[in-house]
Amino acid sequence: MPAATAPLALVTAVVIALAGSGQARADQDLPVAAAPAPTSQAAGAAVDFIDDARALLRVGACGAGELPAFVPATVVDPHCRAVGRIRARFAGRWLAPARAFFAGVVPSSVPRRVVYPFAGGDLTTALVVFPDADEITTLSLEPAGDPRTLPVVRGAVLTRALEVVRTELDLLYGVKFSYTKHLVGAMRAGHLPTQLIFGLVALDLAGLEPVAVRYFEVADDGSLRYLDAAAVAAIGTPSSAQRRSRNRAFGNVEITFRTPGQDRVRVYRHLIANLDDAHLARTPGVLRHLQAKGDVAAMTKAASYLLDYEGFSTIRTYLLDHAAWMVSDATGVPPRFLAGRALGHATWGRYASAHMNASRRVVREWSALFRQQPAREMPIRFGYPDGSKASHLVVMSRR
């Protein structure tokens, strides 16, 4: 679908949000600026939010570029000094050794389409495990978020919004996974599009640059319908519509990206999706979209052992049918589901118990598998540790 760029408009007028209801007060309790006027474009063309994304890359993700004139350096500079420390610590302690480790683990023959269910805000790990992927799709409960909000956020609201981004980023990069209960607040009701910012941080850490940013809906047949100017206008402006509804409407994002100076353009998509059986049955387009990709490489981690649950059989079966190679912690596909299939597991590190509530059956399965496998060193944390804080890794692949 053709794209039309909507440049980021500078905002000068400041307004005080009116609290007309309890929900409005919760969503609009602090001063914001008037929303920029939409840019006219051809009807039906997908709106490209690349200018908004570049501003968020500089302000929220602390990437390179000029600071937008409407954002005070006195707010952004302290934020970026803190984010710089988080990024530097993460790069030294995990990123460098993880890249070296996975370079020796992931076969060059794996599919270049990657599917990452239960991803939270984590594009970073997918780019480490699969640095040459043509297409990466993450799925989680969290929305990508409204990309238009930066020009209308001011004062204490901006300071607090950046603090939320920083706190969640520190958790992801410090613990090596995010807690859904934290991400829900940060991403569903965020003043800034935290999920989008996390994606921009991940690209920047990998030395990649965004080319275009478009939002879409998933049709029941699995096809993607990109938001055009009319669809964006119907969502409402950042200063008039409530945050949760806006962020939900901007739930699915597509970022095309490349290595600077190169022509090859690759694709990252994030889909907001509840992956339990009941919700996938009500939104059949999600599964059909995934199935249309054919064989994929896959990953998951810190997924609360949901792939062991009866109510997540649809996404589990999808992975068994379509993942030619999959990496996970012990929240991946449990061993019993591989019976009768041309699939096998290989393990790294140690796993003897769960660090959180999990069924006794699945803990016994995983611990038995690890005892049966040859000892392989696991030099990095990948998702959850086991109950003794030991790091571990599981690869599921076709025989």
Short mmCIF file of C-alpha atoms in Angstrom, two decimals:
data_model
loop_
_atom_site.label_atom_id
_atom_site.label_comp_id
_atom_site.label_asym_id
_atom_site.label_seq_id
_atom_site.Cartn_x
_atom_site.Cartn_y
_atom_site.Cartn_z
CA MET A 1 0.00 0.00 0.00
CA PRO A 2 1.42 3.44 -0.86
CA ALA A 3 2.53 5.64 2.02
CA ALA A 4 2.21 9.36 2.60
CA THR A 5 4.41 11.06 5.16
CA ALA A 6 2.76 13.21 7.82
CA PRO A 7 5.48 15.56 9.10
CA LEU A 8 5.68 16.28 12.81
CA ALA A 9 4.08 19.66 13.50
CA LEU A 10 5.50 22.06 16.03
CA VAL A 11 3.13 23.00 18.81
CA THR A 12 3.09 26.35 20.53
CA ALA A 13 -0.24 26.65 22.35
CA VAL A 14 -0.59 25.13 25.79
CA VAL A 15 -3.96 24.10 27.10
CA ILE A 16 -5.24 22.67 30.35
CA ALA A 17 -7.08 19.40 29.91
CA LEU A 18 -10.67 19.52 31.12
CA ALA A 19 -11.74 16.82 33.52
CA GLY A 20 -15.31 16.12 32.51
CA SER A 21 -15.56 12.67 34.08
CA GLY A 22 -13.71 10.37 36.43
CA GLN A 23 -12.05 8.58 33.52
CA ALA A 24 -11.15 11.86 31.87
CA ARG A 25 -9.47 13.01 35.06
CA ALA A 26 -7.47 9.80 35.21
CA ASP A 27 -6.35 10.19 31.61
CA GLN A 28 -5.98 13.97 31.39
CA ASP A 29 -5.13 15.20 34.85
CA LEU A 30 -2.05 17.23 33.90
CA PRO A 31 -1.37 20.07 31.46
CA VAL A 32 -0.89 19.17 27.82
CA ALA A 33 -0.41 21.23 24.70
CA ALA A 34 -2.88 21.51 21.84
CA ALA A 35 -2.60 18.73 19.27
CA PRO A 36 -0.90 19.50 15.96
CA ALA A 37 -3.19 19.78 12.96
CA PRO A 38 -3.19 16.70 10.73
CA THR A 39 -1.40 16.97 7.41
CA SER A 40 -3.55 16.45 4.34
CA GLN A 41 -2.79 13.44 2.15
CA ALA A 42 -4.35 11.25 -0.48
CA ALA A 43 -7.37 9.32 0.76
CA GLY A 44 -6.58 5.69 1.50
CA ALA A 45 -2.81 6.12 1.73
CA ALA A 46 -1.16 4.67 4.83
CA VAL A 47 0.02 7.40 7.18
CA ASP A 48 3.77 7.24 7.78
CA PHE A 49 4.73 8.41 11.27
CA ILE A 50 8.48 8.36 10.65
CA ASP A 51 8.94 12.01 11.71
CA ASP A 52 7.20 11.31 15.02
CA ALA A 53 9.29 8.18 15.46
CA ARG A 54 12.54 10.04 14.86
CA ALA A 55 11.57 12.58 17.50
CA LEU A 56 10.75 9.75 19.93
CA LEU A 57 14.04 8.08 19.05
CA ARG A 58 15.90 11.21 20.12
CA VAL A 59 13.82 12.10 23.18
CA GLY A 60 12.65 8.77 24.59
CA ALA A 61 15.21 6.30 23.27
CA CYS A 62 18.11 8.78 23.41
CA GLY A 63 19.37 8.05 19.93
CA ALA A 64 21.25 10.42 17.67
CA GLY A 65 19.68 13.45 16.05
CA GLU A 66 18.57 16.98 16.76
CA LEU A 67 16.42 17.58 19.80
CA PRO A 68 12.97 18.81 18.67
CA ALA A 69 12.54 22.52 19.37
CA PHE A 70 9.41 21.96 21.46
CA VAL A 71 11.18 19.61 23.93
CA PRO A 72 13.35 21.23 26.65
CA ALA A 73 16.89 19.94 27.00
CA THR A 74 16.58 20.41 30.76
CA VAL A 75 14.11 17.52 30.79
CA VAL A 76 15.68 15.28 28.16
CA ASP A 77 19.36 15.56 29.12
CA PRO A 78 19.01 13.99 32.60
CA HIS A 79 16.79 11.28 31.14
CA CYS A 80 19.32 10.47 28.43
CA ARG A 81 22.25 10.42 30.83
CA ALA A 82 20.39 7.79 32.85
CA VAL A 83 19.35 5.85 29.74
CA GLY A 84 22.94 6.03 28.50
CA ARG A 85 24.11 4.33 31.69
CA ILE A 86 21.42 1.65 31.33
CA ARG A 87 22.37 1.00 27.73
CA ALA A 88 26.10 0.93 28.42
CA ARG A 89 25.70 -1.50 31.32
CA PHE A 90 23.44 -3.74 29.27
CA ALA A 91 25.77 -3.66 26.26
CA GLY A 92 28.76 -4.71 28.34
CA ARG A 93 27.15 -7.25 30.63
CA TRP A 94 24.71 -8.98 28.27
CA LEU A 95 24.64 -7.70 24.71
CA ALA A 96 28.24 -8.47 23.73
CA PRO A 97 28.42 -11.97 25.27
CA ALA A 98 24.91 -12.81 24.04
CA ARG A 99 25.78 -11.94 20.45
CA ALA A 100 28.88 -14.12 20.64
CA PHE A 101 26.94 -17.00 22.21
CA PHE A 102 24.04 -17.03 19.76
CA ALA A 103 26.38 -16.71 16.78
CA GLY A 104 27.55 -20.20 17.70
CA VAL A 105 24.11 -21.64 18.46
CA VAL A 106 21.75 -20.43 15.72
CA PRO A 107 22.22 -22.28 12.40
CA SER A 108 22.63 -20.14 9.31
CA SER A 109 19.83 -22.15 7.69
CA VAL A 110 17.02 -21.00 10.02
CA PRO A 111 14.10 -19.21 8.35
CA ARG A 112 14.50 -15.45 8.13
CA ARG A 113 10.97 -14.81 9.30
CA VAL A 114 10.80 -14.71 13.10
CA VAL A 115 7.74 -15.00 15.36
CA TYR A 116 8.07 -14.07 19.04
CA PRO A 117 4.90 -14.67 21.12
CA PHE A 118 4.59 -13.26 24.66
CA ALA A 119 7.30 -10.74 23.76
CA GLY A 120 6.29 -7.85 26.00
CA GLY A 121 8.41 -4.93 24.83
CA ASP A 122 11.40 -7.01 23.79
CA LEU A 123 12.60 -6.56 20.22
CA THR A 124 16.20 -6.34 21.47
CA THR A 125 16.61 -10.05 22.16
CA ALA A 126 15.10 -11.03 18.81
CA LEU A 127 17.68 -8.86 17.03
CA VAL A 128 20.45 -10.49 19.06
CA VAL A 129 19.32 -14.06 18.40
CA PHE A 130 18.35 -13.44 14.76
CA PRO A 131 20.45 -10.44 13.64
CA ASP A 132 19.92 -11.17 9.93
CA ALA A 133 16.15 -11.70 10.02
CA ASP A 134 14.16 -10.25 7.14
CA GLU A 135 11.01 -9.97 9.24
CA ILE A 136 10.36 -10.06 12.99
CA THR A 137 6.87 -10.27 14.47
CA THR A 138 6.32 -9.82 18.20
CA LEU A 139 3.00 -10.43 19.92
CA SER A 140 1.91 -9.37 23.39
CA LEU A 141 -0.91 -7.77 25.37
CA GLU A 142 0.71 -4.34 25.17
CA PRO A 143 -0.15 -1.81 22.42
CA ALA A 144 2.48 -0.05 20.34
CA GLY A 145 0.91 3.25 21.41
CA ASP A 146 -0.04 6.59 19.90
CA PRO A 147 3.05 8.03 18.14
CA ARG A 148 1.65 11.59 17.98
CA THR A 149 1.82 12.45 21.67
CA LEU A 150 5.30 13.91 22.14
CA PRO A 151 4.44 17.43 20.90
CA VAL A 152 1.50 17.72 23.31
CA VAL A 153 3.20 16.48 26.48
CA ARG A 154 4.70 19.20 28.68
CA GLY A 155 6.26 19.90 32.04
CA ALA A 156 5.71 17.36 34.80
CA VAL A 157 3.80 15.08 32.42
CA LEU A 158 6.82 14.71 30.15
CA THR A 159 9.19 14.24 33.08
CA ARG A 160 6.98 11.52 34.52
CA ALA A 161 6.43 9.84 31.14
CA LEU A 162 10.17 9.64 30.50
CA GLU A 163 10.68 8.24 33.98
CA VAL A 164 8.22 5.44 33.17
CA VAL A 165 10.09 4.65 29.95
CA ARG A 166 13.40 4.65 31.79
CA THR A 167 12.16 2.46 34.63
CA GLU A 168 10.70 -0.18 32.33
CA LEU A 169 13.78 -0.15 30.10
CA ASP A 170 16.01 -0.64 33.14
CA LEU A 171 13.86 -3.57 34.23
CA LEU A 172 13.98 -5.20 30.79
CA TYR A 173 17.72 -4.72 30.37
CA GLY A 174 18.61 -5.42 33.98
CA VAL A 175 16.46 -8.49 34.65
CA LYS A 176 16.46 -9.68 31.00
CA PHE A 177 12.66 -9.79 30.90
CA SER A 178 9.70 -7.56 31.72
CA TYR A 179 6.77 -8.17 34.03
CA THR A 180 3.40 -7.91 32.30
CA LYS A 181 1.87 -6.16 35.30
CA HIS A 182 4.44 -3.36 34.90
CA LEU A 183 4.14 -3.12 31.13
CA VAL A 184 0.35 -2.90 31.20
CA GLY A 185 0.39 0.46 32.96
CA ALA A 186 3.39 1.79 31.06
CA MET A 187 2.05 0.91 27.63
CA ARG A 188 -1.74 0.89 27.79
CA ALA A 189 -2.14 4.20 29.60
CA GLY A 190 1.23 5.77 28.86
CA HIS A 191 1.54 9.44 27.92
CA LEU A 192 4.22 8.29 25.48
CA PRO A 193 4.12 5.17 23.24
CA THR A 194 6.40 3.04 25.41
CA GLN A 195 6.25 -0.07 23.23
CA LEU A 196 7.22 1.96 20.16
CA ILE A 197 10.07 3.60 22.08
CA PHE A 198 11.34 0.18 23.20
CA GLY A 199 11.42 -0.88 19.55
CA LEU A 200 13.37 2.24 18.60
CA VAL A 201 15.87 1.62 21.41
CA ALA A 202 16.34 -1.95 20.16
CA LEU A 203 17.01 -0.79 16.60
CA ASP A 204 19.44 1.87 17.80
CA LEU A 205 21.36 -0.63 19.95
CA ALA A 206 21.69 -2.87 16.91
CA GLY A 207 23.02 -0.03 14.74
CA LEU A 208 19.84 0.09 12.65
CA GLU A 209 17.66 3.01 11.58
CA PRO A 210 13.89 3.24 11.04
CA VAL A 211 12.76 3.96 7.49
CA ALA A 212 8.98 4.10 7.86
CA VAL A 213 6.48 3.66 10.70
CA ARG A 214 2.92 2.65 9.90
CA TYR A 215 0.06 1.29 11.96
CA PHE A 216 -2.41 -1.36 10.90
CA GLU A 217 -5.35 -3.56 11.78
CA VAL A 218 -5.42 -7.31 11.19
CA ALA A 219 -8.38 -8.44 9.08
CA ASP A 220 -10.10 -11.74 9.80
CA ASP A 221 -8.38 -13.29 6.77
CA GLY A 222 -4.96 -12.36 8.20
CA SER A 223 -4.26 -9.49 5.82
CA LEU A 224 -3.11 -6.12 7.13
CA ARG A 225 -5.11 -2.92 6.70
CA TYR A 226 -2.92 0.11 7.28
CA LEU A 227 -4.34 3.18 8.97
CA ASP A 228 -5.00 6.00 6.51
CA ALA A 229 -5.75 9.64 7.31
CA ALA A 230 -9.45 8.98 7.85
CA ALA A 231 -8.77 6.12 10.26
CA VAL A 232 -6.27 8.22 12.21
CA ALA A 233 -8.70 11.15 12.40
CA ALA A 234 -11.41 8.84 13.73
CA ILE A 235 -9.18 7.86 16.66
CA GLY A 236 -9.14 11.44 17.95
CA THR A 237 -6.32 13.81 18.80
CA PRO A 238 -3.90 13.34 21.71
CA SER A 239 -5.49 16.23 23.59
CA SER A 240 -9.09 15.15 23.02
CA ALA A 241 -9.18 11.36 23.26
CA GLN A 242 -8.42 9.26 26.30
CA ARG A 243 -5.03 7.63 26.44
CA ARG A 244 -6.14 4.03 26.81
CA SER A 245 -8.47 4.15 23.82
CA ARG A 246 -5.90 5.95 21.66
CA ASN A 247 -3.07 3.60 22.56
CA ARG A 248 -5.32 0.63 21.91
CA ALA A 249 -6.31 2.03 18.51
CA PHE A 250 -2.60 2.35 17.71
CA GLY A 251 -2.03 -1.21 18.91
CA ASN A 252 -0.27 -2.73 15.89
CA VAL A 253 2.81 -1.12 14.37
CA GLU A 254 5.09 -1.85 11.43
CA ILE A 255 8.59 -0.39 11.39
CA THR A 256 10.69 -0.90 8.30
CA PHE A 257 14.38 -0.49 9.05
CA ARG A 258 17.84 -0.87 7.58
CA THR A 259 21.53 -0.60 8.30
CA PRO A 260 22.53 3.02 7.56
CA GLY A 261 23.94 3.35 4.07
CA GLN A 262 22.47 0.06 2.85
CA ASP A 263 19.53 -0.48 0.49
CA ARG A 264 18.17 -3.64 2.12
CA VAL A 265 15.00 -2.81 4.07
CA ARG A 266 13.67 -5.21 6.68
CA VAL A 267 10.41 -5.35 8.64
CA TYR A 268 9.48 -5.38 12.31
CA ARG A 269 5.83 -5.75 13.28
CA HIS A 270 4.29 -5.72 16.72
CA LEU A 271 0.78 -7.13 17.13
CA ILE A 272 -1.31 -6.52 20.22
CA ALA A 273 -2.89 -9.90 20.87
CA ASN A 274 -4.18 -12.04 23.69
CA LEU A 275 -2.86 -15.46 22.75
CA ASP A 276 -5.19 -17.66 24.77
CA ASP A 277 -7.49 -19.98 22.82
CA ALA A 278 -10.67 -18.01 23.45
CA HIS A 279 -9.26 -14.70 22.24
CA LEU A 280 -7.57 -16.22 19.19
CA ALA A 281 -10.91 -17.79 18.24
CA ARG A 282 -12.56 -14.36 18.45
CA THR A 283 -9.77 -12.70 16.44
CA PRO A 284 -8.96 -15.34 13.80
CA GLY A 285 -6.90 -12.96 11.72
CA VAL A 286 -3.96 -13.11 14.12
CA LEU A 287 -3.44 -16.85 13.67
CA ARG A 288 -4.11 -16.69 9.93
CA HIS A 289 -1.55 -13.91 9.59
CA LEU A 290 1.03 -16.06 11.36
CA GLN A 291 0.15 -19.20 9.40
CA ALA A 292 0.57 -17.36 6.10
CA LYS A 293 4.26 -16.88 6.88
CA GLY A 294 4.94 -20.60 6.41
CA ASP A 295 7.90 -22.01 8.30
CA VAL A 296 9.45 -19.57 10.74
CA ALA A 297 12.15 -19.25 13.35
CA ALA A 298 10.62 -18.59 16.74
CA MET A 299 11.46 -17.61 20.26
CA THR A 300 9.85 -16.92 23.57
CA LYS A 301 11.00 -16.34 27.11
CA ALA A 302 9.60 -15.30 30.48
CA ALA A 303 6.19 -16.44 29.24
CA SER A 304 4.77 -17.49 32.64
CA TYR A 305 4.70 -21.16 31.51
CA LEU A 306 1.58 -20.36 29.46
CA LEU A 307 2.56 -22.82 26.71
CA ASP A 308 1.98 -25.58 29.28
CA TYR A 309 -1.63 -24.49 29.84
CA GLU A 310 -4.66 -26.16 28.29
CA GLY A 311 -6.05 -22.75 27.33
CA PHE A 312 -3.06 -21.88 25.13
CA SER A 313 -3.20 -24.92 22.85
CA THR A 314 -3.76 -22.90 19.67
CA ILE A 315 -0.55 -20.88 19.82
CA ARG A 316 1.32 -23.95 21.07
CA THR A 317 0.11 -26.00 18.10
CA TYR A 318 1.04 -23.16 15.76
CA LEU A 319 4.61 -23.26 17.06
CA LEU A 320 4.80 -27.05 16.79
CA ASP A 321 3.54 -26.89 13.20
CA HIS A 322 5.43 -23.87 11.91
CA ALA A 323 8.58 -23.28 13.99
CA ALA A 324 11.44 -24.97 12.19
CA TRP A 325 13.79 -23.76 14.94
CA MET A 326 12.83 -22.17 18.25
CA VAL A 327 14.78 -20.86 21.21
CA SER A 328 13.31 -20.34 24.68
CA ASP A 329 13.77 -20.73 28.38
CA ALA A 330 11.68 -23.37 30.19
CA THR A 331 8.53 -21.42 29.27
CA GLY A 332 8.80 -22.75 25.73
CA VAL A 333 6.90 -25.77 24.39
CA PRO A 334 7.10 -28.52 27.05
CA PRO A 335 8.66 -31.88 26.08
CA ARG A 336 5.45 -33.95 26.19
CA PHE A 337 3.96 -32.03 23.27
CA LEU A 338 6.79 -33.12 20.96
CA ALA A 339 5.71 -36.77 21.15
CA GLY A 340 4.96 -38.19 17.70
CA ARG A 341 6.50 -35.20 15.92
CA ALA A 342 9.83 -34.93 14.11
CA LEU A 343 11.01 -32.43 16.69
CA GLY A 344 13.63 -32.54 19.41
CA HIS A 345 15.00 -30.44 22.25
CA ALA A 346 18.56 -29.45 23.12
CA THR A 347 19.45 -27.69 26.37
CA TRP A 348 22.10 -25.38 27.77
CA GLY A 349 22.77 -24.57 31.41
CA ARG A 350 20.87 -26.03 34.37
CA TYR A 351 17.21 -26.35 35.26
CA ALA A 352 16.01 -28.18 38.37
CA SER A 353 13.01 -26.15 39.55
CA ALA A 354 10.86 -23.17 38.63
CA HIS A 355 11.54 -19.72 40.06
CA MET A 356 7.77 -18.98 40.03
CA ASN A 357 4.52 -20.90 40.30
CA ALA A 358 4.38 -23.62 37.66
CA SER A 359 2.75 -27.03 37.46
CA ARG A 360 4.65 -29.89 39.03
CA ARG A 361 4.28 -31.84 35.82
CA VAL A 362 6.03 -29.30 33.62
CA VAL A 363 8.81 -28.77 36.16
CA ARG A 364 9.40 -32.54 36.27
CA GLU A 365 9.43 -32.68 32.47
CA TRP A 366 11.98 -29.92 32.08
CA SER A 367 14.24 -31.05 34.92
CA ALA A 368 14.26 -34.62 33.54
CA LEU A 369 15.13 -33.32 30.07
CA PHE A 370 18.02 -31.26 31.39
CA ARG A 371 19.39 -34.26 33.31
CA GLN A 372 19.29 -36.39 30.17
CA GLN A 373 21.09 -33.85 27.98
CA PRO A 374 24.85 -33.40 27.61
CA ALA A 375 26.23 -30.59 29.75
CA ARG A 376 26.44 -27.36 27.76
CA GLU A 377 27.54 -24.09 29.30
CA MET A 378 25.06 -21.22 29.42
CA PRO A 379 27.10 -18.03 29.86
CA ILE A 380 24.21 -15.55 29.87
CA ARG A 381 20.75 -15.12 31.38
CA PHE A 382 17.94 -15.79 28.92
CA GLY A 383 14.49 -15.13 30.33
CA TYR A 384 13.72 -16.73 33.67
CA PRO A 385 16.36 -18.39 35.81
CA ASP A 386 15.46 -21.66 37.47
CA GLY A 387 14.59 -21.85 41.16
CA SER A 388 18.26 -21.74 42.16
CA LYS A 389 18.89 -18.75 39.85
CA ALA A 390 20.71 -20.92 37.32
CA SER A 391 20.60 -19.75 33.70
CA HIS A 392 19.26 -22.10 31.07
CA LEU A 393 18.23 -22.29 27.42
CA VAL A 394 16.15 -24.65 25.30
CA VAL A 395 16.23 -25.12 21.52
CA MET A 396 13.39 -26.94 19.79
CA SER A 397 14.15 -27.94 16.22
CA ARG A 398 13.10 -30.34 13.50
CA ARG A 399 15.04 -33.56 13.19
#
